[in-house]
Coordinates of C-alpha atoms in Angstrom, one line a residue:
M1 CA -55.6 64.2 -51.6
N2 CA -52.4 66.1 -50.7
A3 CA -51.4 69.8 -50.8
R4 CA -50.6 69.5 -54.5
N5 CA -54.2 68.2 -55.2
E6 CA -53.0 64.8 -56.1
L7 CA -55.4 61.9 -55.5
F8 CA -53.9 58.6 -54.4
V9 CA -55.8 55.4 -55.1
L10 CA -54.7 52.0 -53.9
D11 CA -55.1 49.2 -56.5
D12 CA -55.1 46.1 -54.4
Q13 CA -55.4 43.8 -57.4
E14 CA -52.2 45.2 -59.0
N15 CA -50.7 46.0 -55.6
I16 CA -49.8 49.5 -56.7
V17 CA -50.7 53.1 -55.7
Q18 CA -52.0 55.2 -58.6
V19 CA -51.6 59.0 -58.5
F20 CA -54.1 61.2 -60.3
R21 CA -53.6 64.9 -61.0
L22 CA -55.9 67.5 -62.4
S23 CA -55.3 68.3 -66.1
E24 CA -54.7 71.9 -67.1
F25 CA -58.4 72.1 -68.0
G26 CA -59.4 70.7 -64.6
Q27 CA -57.1 73.2 -62.9
K28 CA -58.7 76.1 -64.7
V29 CA -62.2 74.9 -64.0
D30 CA -61.4 74.4 -60.4
K31 CA -60.0 78.0 -60.1
A32 CA -62.9 79.6 -61.8
N33 CA -65.5 77.5 -59.9
L34 CA -64.0 78.4 -56.5
M35 CA -64.1 82.1 -57.4
T36 CA -67.7 81.8 -58.6
L37 CA -68.8 79.8 -55.5
A38 CA -67.2 82.5 -53.3
G39 CA -69.2 85.2 -55.0
Y40 CA -66.3 86.7 -57.0
Y41 CA -68.2 86.6 -60.2
E42 CA -66.4 89.4 -62.0
A43 CA -62.9 88.0 -61.0
S44 CA -64.0 84.6 -62.3
E45 CA -64.7 86.0 -65.8
K46 CA -61.1 85.6 -67.1
P47 CA -60.7 82.0 -65.8
W48 CA -64.0 81.0 -67.3
Q49 CA -63.0 82.6 -70.7
E50 CA -59.9 80.5 -70.6
V51 CA -61.9 77.4 -69.9
L52 CA -64.2 78.2 -72.9
R53 CA -61.2 78.6 -75.1
M54 CA -60.3 75.0 -74.2
N55 CA -63.9 73.7 -74.6
A56 CA -66.5 76.1 -76.2
Q57 CA -69.4 73.9 -75.1
F58 CA -68.6 73.7 -71.4
T59 CA -71.9 74.7 -69.8
P60 CA -70.5 75.6 -66.3
A61 CA -68.1 78.2 -68.0
I62 CA -71.0 79.7 -69.9
L63 CA -73.0 80.0 -66.6
G64 CA -70.0 81.5 -64.9
L65 CA -69.8 84.1 -67.6
A66 CA -73.5 84.8 -67.4
K67 CA -73.3 85.4 -63.6
A68 CA -70.3 87.7 -64.2
A69 CA -72.3 89.7 -66.8
F70 CA -75.3 89.9 -64.5
K71 CA -73.1 91.2 -61.6
K72 CA -71.7 93.9 -63.9
G73 CA -75.2 95.0 -64.9
Q74 CA -74.9 93.6 -68.5
Y75 CA -78.3 92.1 -68.4
E76 CA -78.8 91.5 -72.1
E77 CA -75.5 89.7 -72.3
A78 CA -76.3 87.7 -69.1
K79 CA -79.7 86.8 -70.6
R80 CA -78.1 85.6 -73.8
L81 CA -75.5 83.5 -71.9
F82 CA -78.1 82.0 -69.6
K83 CA -80.1 80.9 -72.6
E84 CA -77.0 79.5 -74.3
A85 CA -76.3 77.5 -71.2
G86 CA -79.8 76.0 -71.5
I87 CA -81.6 78.1 -68.9
R88 CA -84.7 79.0 -70.9
R89 CA -87.3 80.5 -68.6
A90 CA -87.7 83.2 -66.0
I91 CA -89.7 82.5 -62.8
P92 CA -91.3 85.2 -60.6
T93 CA -89.6 86.0 -57.2
R94 CA -91.2 87.4 -54.0
S95 CA -90.4 90.9 -55.2
G96 CA -92.3 90.4 -58.4
R97 CA -89.2 90.5 -60.5
S98 CA -88.2 87.6 -62.6
A99 CA -85.3 85.3 -62.0
W100 CA -83.7 82.8 -64.4
T101 CA -84.1 79.3 -63.1
G102 CA -80.7 78.0 -62.0
F103 CA -79.5 81.4 -60.9
S104 CA -80.1 83.3 -57.8
G105 CA -80.4 86.8 -59.3
T106 CA -83.1 88.9 -60.9
F107 CA -83.2 90.9 -64.1
P108 CA -84.7 94.4 -63.8

């Protein structure tokens, strides 16, 4: 990969170099995901919303929005989004509070 996020693949059968670039959707997912992974849940909310406008069934975007809602203290919205993303059950944590499987946070 280079600085423009282009991936070069050598096709030795055709004797050519193919260049792959992220689509607009891929770029938006990458941006939102990097923000989420860095812990900037609230800042990732807008990019995840843009991703969902492009694909309303994209589970990582729903999870990103659930994490943002949780971080903002919007627990009912977070719970709804976690369930929409397929995370169906809460598990107890050491503190006795419950945490949704697949997410490292707890609901009060």
